[in-house]
PDB file of C-alpha atoms in Angstrom:
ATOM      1  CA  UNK A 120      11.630  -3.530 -18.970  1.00  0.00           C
ATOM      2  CA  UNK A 121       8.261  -3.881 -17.148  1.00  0.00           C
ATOM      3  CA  UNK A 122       6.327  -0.980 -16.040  1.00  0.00           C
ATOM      4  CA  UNK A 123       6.749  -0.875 -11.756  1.00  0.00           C
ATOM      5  CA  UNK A 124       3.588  -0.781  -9.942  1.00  0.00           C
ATOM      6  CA  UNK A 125       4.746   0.494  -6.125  1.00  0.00           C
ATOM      7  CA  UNK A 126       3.097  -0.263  -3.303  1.00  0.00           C
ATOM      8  CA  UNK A 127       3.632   0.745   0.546  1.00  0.00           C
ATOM      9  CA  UNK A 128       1.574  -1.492   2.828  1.00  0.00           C
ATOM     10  CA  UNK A 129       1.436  -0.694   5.896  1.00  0.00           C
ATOM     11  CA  UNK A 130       0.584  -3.072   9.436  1.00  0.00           C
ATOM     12  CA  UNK A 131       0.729  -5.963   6.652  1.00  0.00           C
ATOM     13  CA  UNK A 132       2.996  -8.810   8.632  1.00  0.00           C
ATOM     14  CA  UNK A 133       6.023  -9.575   5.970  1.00  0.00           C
ATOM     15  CA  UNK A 134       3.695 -13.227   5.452  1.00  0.00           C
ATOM     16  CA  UNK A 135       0.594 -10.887   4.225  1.00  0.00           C
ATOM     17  CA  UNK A 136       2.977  -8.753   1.766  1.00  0.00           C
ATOM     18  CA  UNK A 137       4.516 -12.091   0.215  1.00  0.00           C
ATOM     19  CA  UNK A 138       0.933 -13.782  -0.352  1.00  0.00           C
ATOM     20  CA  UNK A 139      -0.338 -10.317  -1.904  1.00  0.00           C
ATOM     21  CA  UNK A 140       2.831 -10.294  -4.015  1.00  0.00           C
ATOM     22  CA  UNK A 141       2.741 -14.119  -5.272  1.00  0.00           C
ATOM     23  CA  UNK A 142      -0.830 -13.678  -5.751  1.00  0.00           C
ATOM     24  CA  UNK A 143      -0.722 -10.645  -7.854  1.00  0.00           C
ATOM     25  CA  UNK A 144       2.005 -12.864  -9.536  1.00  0.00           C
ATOM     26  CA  UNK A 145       0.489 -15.592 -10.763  1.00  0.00           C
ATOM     27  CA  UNK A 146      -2.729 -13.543 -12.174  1.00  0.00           C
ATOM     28  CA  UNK A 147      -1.431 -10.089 -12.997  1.00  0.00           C
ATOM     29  CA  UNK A 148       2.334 -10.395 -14.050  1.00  0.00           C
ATOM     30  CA  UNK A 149       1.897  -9.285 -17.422  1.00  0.00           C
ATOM     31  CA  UNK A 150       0.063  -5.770 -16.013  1.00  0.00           C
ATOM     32  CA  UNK A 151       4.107  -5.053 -14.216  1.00  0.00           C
ATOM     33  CA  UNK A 152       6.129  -5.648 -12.112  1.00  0.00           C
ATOM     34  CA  UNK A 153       4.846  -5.067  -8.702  1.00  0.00           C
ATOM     35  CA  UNK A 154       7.270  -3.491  -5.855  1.00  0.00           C
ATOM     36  CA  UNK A 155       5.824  -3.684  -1.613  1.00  0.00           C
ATOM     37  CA  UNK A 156       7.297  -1.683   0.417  1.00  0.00           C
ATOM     38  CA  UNK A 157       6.531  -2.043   4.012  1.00  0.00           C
ATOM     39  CA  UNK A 158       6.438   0.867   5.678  1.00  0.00           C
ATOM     40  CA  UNK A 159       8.655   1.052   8.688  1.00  0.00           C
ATOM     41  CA  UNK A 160       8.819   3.120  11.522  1.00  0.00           C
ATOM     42  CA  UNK A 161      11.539   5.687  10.459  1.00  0.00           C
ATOM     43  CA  UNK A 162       9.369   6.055   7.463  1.00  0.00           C
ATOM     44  CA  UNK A 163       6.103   7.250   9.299  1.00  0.00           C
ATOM     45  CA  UNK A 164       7.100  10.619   9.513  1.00  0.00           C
ATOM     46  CA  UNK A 165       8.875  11.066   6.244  1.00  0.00           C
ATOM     47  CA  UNK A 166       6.396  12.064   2.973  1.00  0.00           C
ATOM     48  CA  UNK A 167       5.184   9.805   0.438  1.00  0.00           C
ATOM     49  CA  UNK A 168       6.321  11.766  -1.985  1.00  0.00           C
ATOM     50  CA  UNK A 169       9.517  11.307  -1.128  1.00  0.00           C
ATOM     51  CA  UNK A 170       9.616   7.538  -0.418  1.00  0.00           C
ATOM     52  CA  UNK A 171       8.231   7.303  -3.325  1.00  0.00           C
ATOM     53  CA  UNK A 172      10.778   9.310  -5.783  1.00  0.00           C
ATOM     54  CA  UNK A 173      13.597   6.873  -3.562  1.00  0.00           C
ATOM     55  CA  UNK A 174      11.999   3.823  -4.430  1.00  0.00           C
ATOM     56  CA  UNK A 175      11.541   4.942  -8.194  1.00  0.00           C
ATOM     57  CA  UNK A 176      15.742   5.886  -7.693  1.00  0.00           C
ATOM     58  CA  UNK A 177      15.945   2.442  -7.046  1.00  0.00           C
ATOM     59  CA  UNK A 178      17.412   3.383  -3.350  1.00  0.00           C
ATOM     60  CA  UNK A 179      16.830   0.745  -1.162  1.00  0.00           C
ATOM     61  CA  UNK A 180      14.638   1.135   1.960  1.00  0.00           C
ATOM     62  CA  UNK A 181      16.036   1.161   5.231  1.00  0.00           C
ATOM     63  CA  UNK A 182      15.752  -1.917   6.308  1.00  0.00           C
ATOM     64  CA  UNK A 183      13.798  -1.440   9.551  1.00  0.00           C
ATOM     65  CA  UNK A 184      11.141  -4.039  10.782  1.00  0.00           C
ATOM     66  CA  UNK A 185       7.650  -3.186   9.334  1.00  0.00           C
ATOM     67  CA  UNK A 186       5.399  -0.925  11.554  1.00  0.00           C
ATOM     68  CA  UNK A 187       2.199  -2.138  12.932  1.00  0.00           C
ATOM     69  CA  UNK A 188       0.652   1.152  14.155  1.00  0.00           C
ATOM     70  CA  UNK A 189      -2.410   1.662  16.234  1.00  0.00           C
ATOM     71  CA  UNK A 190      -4.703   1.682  13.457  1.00  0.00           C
ATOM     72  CA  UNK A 191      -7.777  -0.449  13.054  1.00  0.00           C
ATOM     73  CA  UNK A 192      -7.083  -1.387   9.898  1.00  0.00           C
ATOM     74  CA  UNK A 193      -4.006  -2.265   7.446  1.00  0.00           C
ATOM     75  CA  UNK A 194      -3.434   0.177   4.781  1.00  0.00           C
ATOM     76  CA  UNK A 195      -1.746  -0.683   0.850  1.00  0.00           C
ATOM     77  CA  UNK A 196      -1.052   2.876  -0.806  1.00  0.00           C
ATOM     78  CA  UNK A 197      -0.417   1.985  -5.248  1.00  0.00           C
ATOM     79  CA  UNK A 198       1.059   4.410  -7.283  1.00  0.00           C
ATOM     80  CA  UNK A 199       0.428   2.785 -10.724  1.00  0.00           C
ATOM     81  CA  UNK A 200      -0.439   4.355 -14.155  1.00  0.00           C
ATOM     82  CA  UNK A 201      -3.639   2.331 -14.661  1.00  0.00           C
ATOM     83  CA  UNK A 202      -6.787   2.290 -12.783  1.00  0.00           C
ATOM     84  CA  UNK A 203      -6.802  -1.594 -13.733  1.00  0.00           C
ATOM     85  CA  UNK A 204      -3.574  -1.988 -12.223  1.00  0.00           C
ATOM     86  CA  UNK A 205      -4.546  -0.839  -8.865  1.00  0.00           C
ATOM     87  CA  UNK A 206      -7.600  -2.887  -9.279  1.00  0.00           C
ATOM     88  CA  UNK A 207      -5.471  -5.560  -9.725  1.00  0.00           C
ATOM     89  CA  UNK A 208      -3.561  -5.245  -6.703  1.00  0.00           C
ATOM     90  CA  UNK A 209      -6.730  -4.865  -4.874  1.00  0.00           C
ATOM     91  CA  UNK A 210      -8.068  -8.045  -5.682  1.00  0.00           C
ATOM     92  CA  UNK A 211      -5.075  -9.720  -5.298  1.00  0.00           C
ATOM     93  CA  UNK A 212      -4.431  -8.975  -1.836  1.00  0.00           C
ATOM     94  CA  UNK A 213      -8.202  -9.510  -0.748  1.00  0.00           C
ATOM     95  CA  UNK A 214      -7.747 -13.293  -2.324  1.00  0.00           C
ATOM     96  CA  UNK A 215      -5.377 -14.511   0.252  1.00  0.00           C
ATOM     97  CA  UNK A 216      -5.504 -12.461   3.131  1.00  0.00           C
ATOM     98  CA  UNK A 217      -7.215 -13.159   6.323  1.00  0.00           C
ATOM     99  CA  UNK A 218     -10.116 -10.154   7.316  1.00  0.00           C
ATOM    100  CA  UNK A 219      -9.889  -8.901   3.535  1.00  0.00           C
ATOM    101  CA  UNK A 220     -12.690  -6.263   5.206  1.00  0.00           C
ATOM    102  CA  UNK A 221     -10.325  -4.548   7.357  1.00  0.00           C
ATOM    103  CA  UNK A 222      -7.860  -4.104   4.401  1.00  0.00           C
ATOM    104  CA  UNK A 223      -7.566  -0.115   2.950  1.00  0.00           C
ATOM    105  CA  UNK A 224      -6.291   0.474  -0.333  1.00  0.00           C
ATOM    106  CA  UNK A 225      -6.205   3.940  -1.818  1.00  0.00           C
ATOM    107  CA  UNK A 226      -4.316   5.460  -4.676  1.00  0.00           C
ATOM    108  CA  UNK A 227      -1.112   7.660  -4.319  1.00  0.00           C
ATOM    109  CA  UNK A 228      -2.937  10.832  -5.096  1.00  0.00           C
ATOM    110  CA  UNK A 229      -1.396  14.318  -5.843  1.00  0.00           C
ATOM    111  CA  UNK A 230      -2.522  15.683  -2.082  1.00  0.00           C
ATOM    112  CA  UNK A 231      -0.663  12.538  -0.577  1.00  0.00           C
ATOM    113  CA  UNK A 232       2.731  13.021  -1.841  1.00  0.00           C
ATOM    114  CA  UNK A 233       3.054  15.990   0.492  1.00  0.00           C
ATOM    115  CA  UNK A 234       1.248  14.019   3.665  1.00  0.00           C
ATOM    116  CA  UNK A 235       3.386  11.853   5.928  1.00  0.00           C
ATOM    117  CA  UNK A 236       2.807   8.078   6.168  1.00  0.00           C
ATOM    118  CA  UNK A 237       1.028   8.532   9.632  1.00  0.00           C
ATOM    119  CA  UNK A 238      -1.264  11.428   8.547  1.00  0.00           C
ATOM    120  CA  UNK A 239      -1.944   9.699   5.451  1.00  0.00           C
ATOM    121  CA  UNK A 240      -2.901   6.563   7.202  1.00  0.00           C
ATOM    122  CA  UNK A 241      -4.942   8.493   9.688  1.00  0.00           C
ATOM    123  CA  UNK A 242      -6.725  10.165   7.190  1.00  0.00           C
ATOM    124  CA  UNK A 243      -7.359   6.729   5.169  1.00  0.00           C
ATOM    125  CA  UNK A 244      -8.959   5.020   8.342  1.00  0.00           C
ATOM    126  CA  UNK A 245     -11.347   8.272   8.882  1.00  0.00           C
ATOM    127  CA  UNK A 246     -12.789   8.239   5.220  1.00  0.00           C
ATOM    128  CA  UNK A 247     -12.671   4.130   5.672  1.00  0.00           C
ATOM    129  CA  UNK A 248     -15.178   4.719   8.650  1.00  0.00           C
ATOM    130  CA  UNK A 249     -17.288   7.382   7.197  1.00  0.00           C
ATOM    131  CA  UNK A 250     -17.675   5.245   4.100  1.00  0.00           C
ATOM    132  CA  UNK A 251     -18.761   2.690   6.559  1.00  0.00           C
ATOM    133  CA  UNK A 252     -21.117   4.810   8.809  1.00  0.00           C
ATOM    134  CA  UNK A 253     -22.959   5.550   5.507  1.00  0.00           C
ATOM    135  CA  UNK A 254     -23.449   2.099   4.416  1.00  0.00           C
ATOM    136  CA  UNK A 255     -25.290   1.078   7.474  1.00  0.00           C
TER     137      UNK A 255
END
């Protein structure tokens, strides 16, 4: 059985998560099998820890239309065992998405399992900016 690499993307239209995902596919398959979940609106306030653990259950997510939340940017959170992997992923998704600059992607840290989607995201978009303030 292939090693999961889990994802939870979030503002991604369900177009954006399939491209990402066929992408990743056709380059990276051997590096595991790789598992978006969009991030819907009941799940905003619930932790990433524990969306996680129910996606490594193998519970199924609720089934809720993805959220597009008032966030500048789109998000992709990886929880994968490799650095490689998530690098993977990364590059994957930048390939064939539209505005690859406004795309976040951070690892599933220990600090994040206990942060809610929302907070997380929040969080994600402030670093994003200071990174960018910096750069200028």
């Amino acid at each position: 059985m292939q090693e999961k690499i889990i994802c939870f993307s979030l503002g991604l239209s369900s177009g954006d998560v399939e491209r990402g995902r066929v992408s990743f596919n056709e380059s990276c398959a051997a590096e595991g099998e790789l598992v978006v979940v969009p991030v819907t609106g009941a799940m905003l306030e619930r932790s990433v820890g524990d969306a996680l653990e129910r996606v490594i259950s193998g519970s199924a997510p609720d089934g809720s239309n993805p959220v597009l939340p008032d966030l500048p940017y789109r998000v992709v959170v990886v929880a994968a065992l490799e650095r490689e992997q998530v690098f993977s992923v990364m590059r994957s998704f930048k390939a064939v998405l539209p505005d690859p600059q406004s795309l976040i992607f951070a690892v599933i840290t220990e600090t994040a399992l206990g942060w809610t989607f929302r907070d997380y995201a929040i969080h994600l978009a402030q670093e994003h900016e200071e990174m960018k303030a910096r750069s200028r």
